[in-house]
Tab-separated table of C-alpha atoms in Angstrom:
chain	number	residue	atom	x	y	z
A	53	LEU	CA	0.000	0.000	0.000
A	54	GLU	CA	1.029	3.573	-0.640
A	55	LEU	CA	1.016	5.397	2.671
A	56	GLU	CA	0.232	8.912	3.870
A	57	GLU	CA	1.407	10.597	7.056
A	58	MET	CA	-0.258	9.001	10.056
A	59	GLY	CA	-2.371	10.755	12.663
A	60	LYS	CA	-2.223	10.649	16.468
A	61	ILE	CA	-5.622	9.046	17.114
A	62	ILE	CA	-6.511	6.229	14.738
A	63	VAL	CA	-10.044	4.811	14.471
A	64	PHE	CA	-10.666	1.523	12.638
A	65	SER	CA	-14.297	1.731	11.540
A	66	LEU	CA	-17.052	0.727	9.151
A	67	ASP	CA	-19.257	3.197	7.329
A	68	ASP	CA	-22.445	1.477	8.521
A	69	CYS	CA	-21.468	1.009	12.171
A	70	GLY	CA	-23.504	3.117	14.593
A	71	PHE	CA	-20.936	2.669	17.361
A	72	CYS	CA	-18.183	3.919	15.039
A	73	LYS	CA	-20.325	6.975	14.284
A	74	LYS	CA	-20.785	7.512	18.023
A	75	VAL	CA	-17.043	7.464	18.734
A	76	LYS	CA	-16.229	9.756	15.803
A	77	ALA	CA	-18.960	12.184	16.844
A	78	ALA	CA	-17.713	12.144	20.459
A	79	LEU	CA	-14.208	13.085	19.309
A	80	SER	CA	-15.435	15.678	16.828
A	81	VAL	CA	-17.760	17.476	19.251
A	82	ARG	CA	-14.760	17.900	21.576
A	83	CYS	CA	-12.639	19.214	18.668
A	84	ILE	CA	-10.210	16.314	19.077
A	85	PRO	CA	-8.571	15.421	15.736
A	86	PHE	CA	-8.417	11.823	14.544
A	87	VAL	CA	-7.838	9.831	11.388
A	88	GLU	CA	-10.006	6.983	10.202
A	89	ILE	CA	-9.118	3.665	8.631
A	90	SER	CA	-12.319	2.559	6.945
A	91	LEU	CA	-12.718	-1.181	6.570
A	92	SER	CA	-15.592	-0.416	4.184
A	93	SER	CA	-13.194	1.208	1.740
A	94	HIS	CA	-10.167	-0.950	2.610
A	95	PRO	CA	-11.332	-4.363	3.898
A	96	GLU	CA	-7.748	-5.639	3.642
A	97	LYS	CA	-6.990	-3.570	6.781
A	98	ARG	CA	-9.182	-5.915	8.860
A	99	ARG	CA	-6.183	-8.242	9.149
A	100	ASP	CA	-4.046	-5.405	10.549
A	101	MET	CA	-6.736	-4.423	13.033
A	102	LEU	CA	-7.027	-8.016	14.264
A	103	ALA	CA	-3.248	-8.377	14.621
A	104	LEU	CA	-2.966	-5.134	16.598
A	105	SER	CA	-6.060	-5.404	18.811
A	106	ASP	CA	-6.927	-9.120	18.778
A	107	ARG	CA	-10.524	-8.024	18.183
A	108	LEU	CA	-12.835	-8.547	15.239
A	109	THR	CA	-15.366	-5.843	16.061
A	110	VAL	CA	-15.317	-2.144	15.292
A	111	PRO	CA	-14.604	0.530	16.279
A	112	GLN	CA	-11.074	-0.100	17.539
A	113	VAL	CA	-9.162	2.990	18.608
A	114	PHE	CA	-5.469	3.715	19.096
A	115	PHE	CA	-3.829	6.700	20.768
A	116	ASN	CA	-0.595	6.665	18.806
A	117	ASP	CA	0.820	3.121	19.304
A	118	ALA	CA	-1.334	2.485	22.389
A	119	PHE	CA	-4.421	0.359	21.861
A	120	ILE	CA	-7.336	1.911	23.785
A	121	GLY	CA	-10.264	-0.352	22.870
A	122	GLY	CA	-13.740	0.038	21.421
A	123	SER	CA	-16.565	2.489	21.899
A	124	VAL	CA	-17.067	1.750	25.606
A	125	GLU	CA	-13.431	2.360	26.501
A	126	VAL	CA	-13.120	5.533	24.417
A	127	ILE	CA	-16.373	7.072	25.667
A	128	LYS	CA	-15.299	6.302	29.250
A	129	ILE	CA	-12.002	8.166	28.760
A	130	LEU	CA	-13.714	11.138	27.143
A	131	SER	CA	-16.308	11.256	29.929
A	132	GLU	CA	-13.520	11.360	32.528
A	133	TRP	CA	-11.891	14.226	30.645
A	134	ASP	CA	-15.238	16.046	30.648
A	135	LEU	CA	-15.290	15.979	34.458
A	136	SER	CA	-11.970	17.785	34.714
A	137	ASP	CA	-11.413	21.534	34.862
A	138	LYS	CA	-9.425	21.220	31.619
A	139	ALA	CA	-11.080	20.983	28.209
A	140	PRO	CA	-10.813	17.516	26.594
A	141	LEU	CA	-8.686	19.012	23.819
A	142	GLU	CA	-6.098	20.035	26.443
A	143	PHE	CA	-5.724	16.375	27.498
A	144	TYR	CA	-5.146	15.488	23.869
A	145	LYS	CA	-2.513	18.188	23.462
A	146	ALA	CA	-0.770	17.234	26.693
A	147	ASP	CA	-0.931	13.428	26.634
A	148	ILE	CA	-1.216	12.380	22.986
A	149	GLU	CA	0.040	15.050	20.604
A	150	PRO	CA	3.618	15.318	22.022
A	151	LEU	CA	4.300	11.590	21.734
A	152	PRO	CA	6.142	10.151	18.727
A	153	GLU	CA	3.951	9.229	15.825
A	154	PRO	CA	3.269	5.491	15.539
A	155	ASN	CA	5.799	3.749	13.341
A	156	ASP	CA	3.869	0.512	12.868
A	157	GLU	CA	2.896	0.299	9.205
A	158	ARG	CA	-0.301	-1.482	10.155
A	159	LEU	CA	-1.525	1.813	11.660
A	160	MET	CA	-0.819	3.752	8.505
A	161	ILE	CA	-3.604	5.189	6.371
A	162	PRO	CA	-3.962	3.380	3.032
A	163	THR	CA	-3.952	5.603	-0.021
A	164	GLY	CA	-4.532	2.876	-2.563
A	165	PRO	CA	-7.846	2.694	-4.432
A	166	PRO	CA	-10.856	1.997	-2.191
A	167	LEU	CA	-13.250	-0.894	-2.726
A	168	ARG	CA	-15.933	0.037	-5.238
A	169	TYR	CA	-19.200	-1.668	-6.098
A	170	PRO	CA	-20.068	-2.307	-9.740
A	171	LYS	CA	-21.915	0.569	-11.342
A	172	ALA	CA	-25.582	0.107	-12.075
A	173	PRO	CA	-26.500	-0.721	-15.686
A	174	LYS	CA	-27.747	2.250	-17.671
A	175	ARG	CA	-31.403	3.097	-17.256
A	176	THR	CA	-33.829	2.279	-20.088
A	177	LEU	CA	-34.862	5.828	-20.882
A	178	ALA	CA	-37.688	4.849	-23.235
A	179	HIS	CA	-39.540	3.132	-20.376
A	180	ASP	CA	-38.705	5.753	-17.781
A	181	TYR	CA	-40.158	8.919	-19.342
A	182	ILE	CA	-43.734	10.122	-19.679
A	183	PHE	CA	-45.301	12.945	-21.675
A	184	LEU	CA	-46.637	15.938	-19.757
A	185	PRO	CA	-49.785	17.918	-20.724
A	186	ASP	CA	-47.605	20.656	-22.258
A	187	GLY	CA	-45.839	18.186	-24.561
A	188	SER	CA	-42.564	18.022	-22.620
A	189	THR	CA	-41.261	14.869	-20.917
A	190	LYS	CA	-40.154	13.943	-17.411
A	191	SER	CA	-38.805	10.811	-15.811
A	192	ILE	CA	-41.126	8.768	-13.627
A	193	PHE	CA	-39.021	9.778	-10.625
A	194	HIS	CA	-39.205	13.517	-11.253
A	195	MET	CA	-42.901	13.403	-12.168
A	196	THR	CA	-43.747	11.413	-9.045
A	197	ARG	CA	-41.754	13.777	-6.844
A	198	GLU	CA	-43.542	16.775	-8.392
A	199	LEU	CA	-46.976	15.187	-7.916
A	200	MET	CA	-46.171	14.434	-4.267
A	201	LYS	CA	-45.859	18.188	-3.725
A	202	LEU	CA	-48.739	19.165	-6.008
A	203	LEU	CA	-51.600	16.808	-5.155
A	204	PRO	CA	-53.513	16.818	-1.850
A	205	ARG	CA	-53.252	13.913	0.577
A	206	ASN	CA	-56.586	13.641	2.343
A	207	ASP	CA	-58.333	11.057	4.481
A	208	LEU	CA	-61.627	10.483	2.642
A	209	MET	CA	-64.569	8.339	3.725
A	210	PHE	CA	-66.864	6.094	1.679
A	211	LEU	CA	-69.404	3.671	3.195
A	212	ALA	CA	-67.908	4.176	6.679
A	213	LYS	CA	-64.405	3.262	5.514
A	214	VAL	CA	-61.588	5.811	5.612
A	215	TYR	CA	-59.141	5.892	2.701
A	216	ARG	CA	-55.917	7.637	3.656
A	217	ASN	CA	-53.524	9.789	1.626
A	218	CYS	CA	-55.836	10.119	-1.354
A	219	PHE	CA	-57.604	12.659	-3.573
A	220	THR	CA	-60.706	12.799	-5.748
A	221	GLY	CA	-60.739	13.084	-9.508
A	222	GLU	CA	-61.922	16.655	-9.067
A	223	HIS	CA	-58.934	17.445	-6.824
A	224	PHE	CA	-56.610	16.020	-9.465
A	225	VAL	CA	-58.137	17.903	-12.396
A	226	ASP	CA	-58.111	21.197	-10.497
A	227	ALA	CA	-54.466	20.796	-9.481
A	228	ILE	CA	-53.261	19.792	-12.969
A	229	THR	CA	-55.189	22.468	-14.901
A	230	GLU	CA	-53.795	25.170	-12.618
A	231	HIS	CA	-50.221	23.846	-12.474
A	232	PHE	CA	-49.793	23.200	-16.212
A	233	ASN	CA	-52.288	25.822	-17.407
A	234	VAL	CA	-54.160	23.294	-19.555
A	235	SER	CA	-57.801	22.395	-20.181
A	236	GLU	CA	-59.822	19.968	-18.055
A	237	LEU	CA	-59.808	17.470	-20.920
A	238	ALA	CA	-55.990	17.597	-21.139
A	239	ALA	CA	-55.761	17.139	-17.365
A	240	ILE	CA	-58.064	14.085	-17.519
A	241	GLU	CA	-56.070	12.552	-20.362
A	242	PHE	CA	-52.844	13.145	-18.412
A	243	GLY	CA	-54.357	11.551	-15.303
A	244	ASN	CA	-55.295	8.400	-17.175
A	245	SER	CA	-51.811	8.299	-18.702
A	246	LEU	CA	-50.435	8.350	-15.156
A	247	LYS	CA	-52.734	5.431	-14.330
A	248	GLN	CA	-51.327	3.477	-17.279
A	249	HIS	CA	-47.803	4.162	-15.982
A	250	GLN	CA	-48.950	2.969	-12.521
A	251	ILE	CA	-48.065	6.307	-10.927
A	252	VAL	CA	-51.702	6.879	-9.884
A	253	HIS	CA	-54.131	4.160	-8.716
A	254	HIS	CA	-57.761	3.916	-7.732
A	255	VAL	CA	-57.732	3.340	-3.972
A	256	CYS	CA	-59.312	-0.110	-4.421
A	257	ASN	CA	-57.367	-0.841	-7.632
A	258	ALA	CA	-60.661	-0.717	-9.518
A	259	ASP	CA	-60.637	0.126	-13.216
A	260	HIS	CA	-62.066	3.634	-12.851
A	261	ASP	CA	-60.746	6.420	-15.042
A	262	ILE	CA	-59.903	9.813	-13.611
A	263	ASN	CA	-62.694	12.341	-14.241
A	264	ASP	CA	-63.655	15.750	-12.883
A	265	THR	CA	-65.792	14.255	-10.135
A	266	THR	CA	-65.731	13.548	-6.392
A	267	LYS	CA	-67.187	10.063	-6.922
A	268	TYR	CA	-63.890	8.133	-7.070
A	269	PHE	CA	-60.790	8.303	-4.863
A	270	PHE	CA	-57.235	7.946	-6.160
A	271	ARG	CA	-53.788	7.687	-4.629
A	272	LEU	CA	-50.190	8.224	-5.728
A	273	GLN	CA	-48.042	5.099	-5.942
A	274	PRO	CA	-45.619	6.130	-3.103
A	275	PHE	CA	-48.586	6.199	-0.677
A	276	HIS	CA	-50.574	3.287	-2.124
A	277	THR	CA	-49.027	0.426	-0.121
A	278	PRO	CA	-47.510	2.085	2.981
A	279	ASP	CA	-46.417	-1.192	4.588
A	280	VAL	CA	-44.291	-1.992	1.521
A	281	LEU	CA	-41.178	0.112	1.947
A	282	ASN	CA	-39.824	-0.181	-1.590
A	283	SER	CA	-42.980	0.943	-3.375
A	284	PHE	CA	-42.065	4.466	-4.483
A	285	ARG	CA	-42.772	3.233	-8.007
A	286	ILE	CA	-43.633	0.068	-9.888
A	287	TRP	CA	-40.294	-1.001	-11.352
A	288	THR	CA	-40.443	-1.223	-15.146
A	289	ASP	CA	-36.828	-0.275	-15.874
A	290	ARG	CA	-33.825	-2.416	-16.640
A	291	ILE	CA	-32.817	-5.135	-14.150
A	292	ASP	CA	-29.323	-5.526	-12.729
A	293	PRO	CA	-28.493	-9.256	-12.933
A	294	ASP	CA	-26.348	-8.947	-9.770
A	295	PRO	CA	-28.734	-8.638	-6.776
A	296	ILE	CA	-25.838	-8.284	-4.312
A	297	ALA	CA	-24.650	-5.219	-6.227
A	298	VAL	CA	-28.139	-3.698	-6.043
A	299	LEU	CA	-28.083	-3.985	-2.253
A	300	GLY	CA	-24.501	-2.708	-2.146
A	301	ARG	CA	-25.521	0.499	-3.886
A	302	LEU	CA	-28.520	0.900	-1.584
A	303	ARG	CA	-26.296	0.411	1.455
A	304	LYS	CA	-23.870	3.045	0.168
A	305	MET	CA	-26.700	5.565	-0.289
A	306	LEU	CA	-27.984	4.836	3.218
A	307	SER	CA	-24.512	5.294	4.714
A	308	LYS	CA	-24.118	8.671	3.026
A	309	MET	CA	-27.485	9.931	4.274
A	310	GLU	CA	-26.973	8.588	7.799
A	311	GLY	CA	-23.507	10.130	7.915
A	312	GLU	CA	-25.048	13.535	7.251
A	313	ALA	CA	-27.602	13.108	10.052
A	314	ILE	CA	-25.424	12.325	13.078
A	315	ASN	CA	-26.186	14.358	16.179
A	316	GLU	CA	-23.615	15.404	18.779
A	317	ASN	CA	-24.212	12.161	20.702
A	318	GLY	CA	-23.286	10.090	17.666
A	319	GLN	CA	-26.870	8.926	17.103
A	320	ILE	CA	-28.640	8.918	13.750
A	321	ASP	CA	-31.487	11.415	13.428
A	322	TYR	CA	-33.805	9.373	11.221
A	323	LEU	CA	-36.206	12.295	10.789
A	324	ALA	CA	-33.319	14.250	9.284
A	325	VAL	CA	-32.468	11.307	7.005
A	326	ALA	CA	-36.049	11.307	5.692
A	327	GLN	CA	-35.612	14.976	4.748
A	328	ASN	CA	-32.310	14.368	2.959
A	329	LYS	CA	-32.474	15.349	-0.712
A	330	LEU	CA	-31.060	11.919	-1.591
A	331	PHE	CA	-33.770	9.968	0.249
A	332	LEU	CA	-36.390	9.879	-2.526
A	333	LYS	CA	-33.662	8.734	-4.930
A	334	PHE	CA	-32.885	5.919	-2.497
A	335	ASP	CA	-36.601	5.168	-2.174
A	336	GLU	CA	-36.894	4.818	-5.938
A	337	ALA	CA	-33.673	2.781	-6.222
A	338	SER	CA	-34.972	0.279	-3.663
A	339	SER	CA	-37.912	-0.385	-6.008
A	340	GLU	CA	-35.532	-2.294	-8.288
A	341	LEU	CA	-35.707	-5.166	-5.801
A	342	GLN	CA	-39.224	-5.807	-7.130
A	343	SER	CA	-37.559	-7.411	-10.164
A	344	VAL	CA	-35.003	-9.605	-8.381
A	345	ARG	CA	-35.320	-13.267	-9.344
A	346	PHE	CA	-34.807	-15.768	-6.528
A	347	SER	CA	-34.962	-18.589	-9.072
A	348	LEU	CA	-31.530	-17.575	-10.400
A	349	MET	CA	-29.860	-17.804	-6.962
A	350	ASP	CA	-28.038	-20.800	-5.533
A	351	ASP	CA	-28.196	-21.304	-1.763
A	352	LYS	CA	-25.035	-19.305	-0.968
A	353	THR	CA	-26.202	-16.382	-3.087
A	354	LYS	CA	-29.659	-16.514	-1.521
A	355	LEU	CA	-28.205	-16.584	2.001
A	356	ALA	CA	-25.851	-13.656	1.366
A	357	PHE	CA	-28.577	-11.726	-0.443
A	358	CYS	CA	-31.156	-12.208	2.317
A	359	ILE	CA	-28.783	-11.193	5.128
A	360	ASN	CA	-27.858	-8.032	3.216
A	361	LEU	CA	-31.528	-7.467	2.356
A	362	TYR	CA	-32.600	-7.689	5.999
A	363	ASN	CA	-29.868	-5.304	7.133
A	364	VAL	CA	-30.716	-2.705	4.457
A	365	MET	CA	-34.443	-3.083	5.049
A	366	ILE	CA	-34.167	-2.472	8.812
A	367	ARG	CA	-32.467	0.871	8.222
A	368	HIS	CA	-35.010	1.809	5.536
A	369	ALA	CA	-37.813	0.990	7.977
A	370	PHE	CA	-36.324	3.122	10.755
A	371	ILE	CA	-36.473	6.090	8.349
A	372	LYS	CA	-39.971	5.551	6.930
A	373	VAL	CA	-41.776	3.885	9.849
A	374	GLY	CA	-39.685	4.687	12.916
A	375	ILE	CA	-38.028	2.549	15.580
A	376	PRO	CA	-40.497	0.360	17.524
A	377	GLN	CA	-40.412	1.226	21.218
A	378	ASN	CA	-42.201	-1.683	22.918
A	379	SER	CA	-42.973	-5.369	22.437
A	380	MET	CA	-46.370	-4.746	20.820
A	381	ASN	CA	-44.889	-2.268	18.337
A	382	ARG	CA	-42.001	-4.627	17.606
A	383	SER	CA	-44.385	-7.481	16.830
A	384	ALA	CA	-46.277	-5.361	14.300
A	385	PHE	CA	-43.069	-3.891	12.911
A	386	TYR	CA	-41.347	-7.219	12.204
A	387	GLY	CA	-44.533	-8.890	11.030
A	388	THR	CA	-46.101	-6.293	8.723
A	389	VAL	CA	-43.447	-3.896	7.406
A	390	SER	CA	-42.222	-5.468	4.185
A	391	TYR	CA	-40.302	-5.301	0.909
A	392	ASN	CA	-41.528	-6.395	-2.497
A	393	VAL	CA	-38.761	-8.722	-3.650
A	394	GLY	CA	-39.297	-10.382	-6.991
A	395	GLY	CA	-43.049	-9.952	-6.622
A	396	HIS	CA	-43.070	-11.588	-3.159
A	397	MET	CA	-44.147	-9.461	-0.197
A	398	LEU	CA	-41.604	-10.268	2.514
A	399	SER	CA	-41.686	-8.979	6.085
A	400	PHE	CA	-38.696	-9.132	8.418
A	401	ASN	CA	-40.146	-12.336	9.876
A	402	ASP	CA	-40.602	-13.804	6.394
A	403	ILE	CA	-36.972	-13.101	5.483
A	404	GLU	CA	-35.459	-14.278	8.750
A	405	HIS	CA	-37.678	-17.221	9.670
A	406	GLY	CA	-39.262	-18.124	6.349
A	407	ILE	CA	-36.200	-17.981	4.088
A	408	ILE	CA	-32.983	-17.842	6.133
A	409	ARG	CA	-34.158	-20.168	8.927
A	410	ALA	CA	-35.615	-22.690	6.474
A	411	ASN	CA	-39.266	-21.895	7.293
A	412	ALA	CA	-38.758	-22.558	11.015
A	413	ARG	CA	-41.258	-21.293	13.563
A	414	PRO	CA	-40.342	-17.948	15.161
A	415	PRO	CA	-39.934	-17.915	18.946
A	416	TYR	CA	-43.249	-18.345	20.802
A	417	SER	CA	-45.130	-18.982	17.558
A	418	LEU	CA	-47.253	-22.036	16.792
A	419	PHE	CA	-47.028	-21.674	13.032
A	420	HIS	CA	-44.428	-21.751	10.301
A	421	PRO	CA	-44.088	-18.489	8.340
A	422	PHE	CA	-45.000	-20.110	5.006
A	423	GLY	CA	-47.934	-22.521	4.877
A	424	GLU	CA	-48.296	-25.505	2.592
A	425	ARG	CA	-49.923	-23.481	-0.187
A	426	ASP	CA	-47.867	-20.344	0.204
A	427	PRO	CA	-45.916	-19.769	-3.046
A	428	ARG	CA	-43.087	-18.261	-0.974
A	429	ARG	CA	-42.466	-21.657	0.626
A	430	GLY	CA	-40.149	-22.511	-2.250
A	431	LEU	CA	-37.865	-19.608	-1.285
A	432	ALA	CA	-36.823	-21.237	1.997
A	433	LEU	CA	-33.285	-22.495	2.434
A	434	GLN	CA	-32.958	-26.169	3.297
A	435	THR	CA	-30.867	-25.931	6.479
A	436	ILE	CA	-30.336	-23.471	9.334
A	437	ASP	CA	-26.890	-22.010	10.011
A	438	PRO	CA	-27.048	-20.607	13.582
A	439	ARG	CA	-24.374	-18.022	12.754
A	440	ILE	CA	-26.953	-16.033	10.800
A	441	HIS	CA	-28.234	-14.677	14.128
A	442	PHE	CA	-24.892	-12.921	14.609
A	443	ALA	CA	-25.136	-11.387	11.138
A	444	LEU	CA	-28.703	-10.096	11.620
A	445	ASN	CA	-28.162	-8.707	15.122
A	446	CYS	CA	-25.555	-6.108	16.040
A	447	GLY	CA	-23.559	-6.481	19.268
A	448	ALA	CA	-24.330	-4.286	22.270
A	449	ASN	CA	-21.331	-1.947	22.037
A	450	SER	CA	-19.653	-2.812	18.757
A	451	CYS	CA	-20.342	-4.084	15.258
A	452	PRO	CA	-18.897	-7.117	13.480
A	453	SER	CA	-16.195	-6.084	11.025
A	454	ILE	CA	-18.266	-7.482	8.152
A	455	GLU	CA	-20.446	-5.012	6.279
A	456	VAL	CA	-21.545	-6.848	3.135
A	457	TYR	CA	-21.965	-10.604	2.791
A	458	THR	CA	-20.928	-12.208	-0.491
A	459	PRO	CA	-21.784	-15.581	-2.056
A	460	HIS	CA	-18.148	-16.538	-2.678
A	461	ALA	CA	-16.991	-15.804	0.893
A	462	ILE	CA	-20.122	-16.343	2.986
A	463	GLU	CA	-18.569	-19.162	5.038
A	464	GLU	CA	-15.557	-17.064	6.073
A	465	GLU	CA	-17.750	-14.022	6.692
A	466	LEU	CA	-20.079	-15.955	8.995
A	467	ARG	CA	-17.068	-17.420	10.791
A	468	ILE	CA	-15.728	-13.900	11.443
A	469	VAL	CA	-19.084	-12.504	12.515
A	470	ALA	CA	-19.564	-15.394	14.967
A	471	PHE	CA	-16.151	-14.780	16.550
A	472	ALA	CA	-16.863	-11.039	16.641
A	473	PHE	CA	-20.239	-11.453	18.345
A	474	CYS	CA	-18.988	-13.905	20.951
A	475	GLU	CA	-15.840	-11.966	21.854
A	476	CYS	CA	-18.070	-9.283	23.429
A	477	ASP	CA	-18.640	-9.973	27.132
A	478	SER	CA	-22.181	-8.647	26.805
A	479	ASN	CA	-22.906	-11.591	24.473
A	480	VAL	CA	-20.779	-14.385	25.958
A	481	MET	CA	-19.132	-14.369	29.381
A	482	ILE	CA	-17.275	-17.335	30.902
A	483	ASN	CA	-17.076	-17.748	34.683
A	484	SER	CA	-14.729	-20.667	35.305
A	485	GLU	CA	-15.000	-20.327	39.098
A	486	SER	CA	-18.755	-20.847	39.235
A	487	TYR	CA	-18.816	-23.079	36.127
A	488	GLU	CA	-21.291	-20.765	34.454
A	489	ILE	CA	-21.624	-19.202	31.023
A	490	ILE	CA	-23.772	-16.106	30.571
A	491	ILE	CA	-24.892	-15.774	26.981
A	492	SER	CA	-27.105	-13.564	24.848
A	493	MET	CA	-30.865	-14.066	24.896
A	494	ILE	CA	-30.560	-14.724	21.164
A	495	MET	CA	-29.210	-18.164	22.041
A	496	HIS	CA	-32.189	-18.743	24.321
A	497	TRP	CA	-34.799	-17.670	21.773
A	498	TYR	CA	-33.134	-19.724	19.036
A	499	ARG	CA	-31.644	-22.468	21.146
A	500	ALA	CA	-32.853	-25.167	18.744
A	501	ASP	CA	-30.801	-23.557	15.959
A	502	PHE	CA	-27.635	-23.876	18.051
A	503	ALA	CA	-28.018	-27.109	19.992
A	504	SER	CA	-30.403	-29.955	20.728
A	505	SER	CA	-30.584	-29.061	24.435
A	506	VAL	CA	-29.498	-26.361	26.872
A	507	SER	CA	-26.863	-28.670	28.364
A	508	SER	CA	-25.196	-29.070	24.960
A	509	LEU	CA	-24.985	-25.307	24.309
A	510	PRO	CA	-21.428	-24.992	25.761
A	511	ASP	CA	-20.143	-27.584	23.258
A	512	LYS	CA	-21.607	-25.547	20.388
A	513	ILE	CA	-20.647	-22.098	21.642
A	514	VAL	CA	-16.995	-23.017	22.210
A	515	LYS	CA	-16.642	-23.288	18.414
A	516	PHE	CA	-17.367	-19.557	18.154
A	517	LEU	CA	-14.730	-18.508	20.718
A	518	ARG	CA	-11.063	-17.553	20.468
A	519	GLY	CA	-8.164	-17.112	22.859
A	520	ASP	CA	-8.670	-17.022	26.623
A	521	LYS	CA	-12.452	-17.436	26.443
A	522	LYS	CA	-12.109	-20.552	24.330
A	523	ALA	CA	-9.439	-22.024	26.627
A	524	LYS	CA	-11.563	-21.423	29.737
A	525	LEU	CA	-14.684	-23.005	28.294
A	526	GLU	CA	-12.746	-25.961	26.856
A	527	ALA	CA	-11.274	-26.631	30.317
A	528	MET	CA	-14.747	-26.511	31.856
A	529	ILE	CA	-16.101	-28.933	29.243
A	530	ASP	CA	-13.138	-31.309	29.616
A	531	SER	CA	-13.628	-31.449	33.395
A	532	GLY	CA	-16.970	-33.191	32.892
A	533	LYS	CA	-18.672	-31.047	35.520
A	534	PRO	CA	-22.124	-29.631	34.680
A	535	ILE	CA	-22.013	-26.099	33.310
A	536	ARG	CA	-24.734	-23.678	34.255
A	537	VAL	CA	-26.189	-21.662	31.364
A	538	SER	CA	-27.641	-18.208	32.094
A	539	TYR	CA	-28.854	-15.489	29.765
A	540	SER	CA	-28.134	-11.776	29.742
A	541	SER	CA	-30.902	-9.275	29.080
A	542	TYR	CA	-31.262	-8.169	25.472
A	543	ASP	CA	-30.757	-4.493	24.661
A	544	TRP	CA	-33.286	-3.591	21.955
């Protein structure tokens, strides 16, 4: 690697990691300079981070050559500085800045080319443009965005049923004639053209034309199926044959928007993300998933795709729906919020339990996600890999150093994410004196995925451990004494 001058505080991070954002924001708000080694842009630096810190999670922070730790350790130090009469920057200038710069090449900032995702295929312009009443043309995206501002969104009632976010034909004709300065007939013809392009729908999907009347209610496509996140438009454009690349581009757009909406506490302001000028572009881009074809995926591709899909979808949902705050909200959130993927409506539960967990019953459920006659049943993988739970759930104070899962390296990526999850004491703690292991509630909820019984959990978990933790648990297992299994509370 070509190398630049190194900084005094070095942060190994991932673009998508909330804990990395928190540490960087904590340093920035105190005006403390740092340099970042992004494993998103330079995944080859993961090996250096592991060699220097013996940890697989991010963030990992160094003060010159001294390894400090992750987000918990850094925030603790900064909080102690805050309690002093001196400003935190003065501690930096006194204790860190005067020391020699690190001379370990593994702490140097790479200047070689960053990792890039394949560019999207060119759009099919002929299918993406519509004629306006004045004879000009606009893309479906720009026309939809303009109509979202132009048309009313009312809650209208018919036969005691309320239809939300809609307008009457009369509302439409009035808005279009005024905006484009055209006749009522031209506005009606334009409205029915929008129906043909599936930009406007009758609220019940009935075959009613738009007319200058209050009799029928209509709705714009972005508001037509609110539980389906990726429904800004009906996708009629070209299809990228690489579904992993589609998700990679969506993830990159999300990271950019989230990075611009970090508050001083390092938390993402999802309301600010929703107002980002890039968000509607992201919303439209996610609609391409409507054309993904599961039938072209082998099992490794399907597994990698669905993990990435889940992790993109959860962030999309936080922006459009919000973060569920209690158990009742979480049940509705994971069971009803969905994506249209290849024409299949898939909720979080459908993706996790129906596909990734081979159509296994969710915790505390009596039923399988996909019934005998459900056409989605054929999407299910054949076997359950328990490591998927570490890929779908972030650790309590750090993130696994894997950001995107790939078909060709999924085994190694799941191996790393399992080690990363279990190296955190909040997920797995070994007490050799009391012969007890305290593990995440995830392994309680999904115990059957990991082991046939609670007593056999230690034998399974030891495979996901490294170093001192592994040695301690192996010694406990080899002794033949019974090992008590306890569970830590889960931080939602």
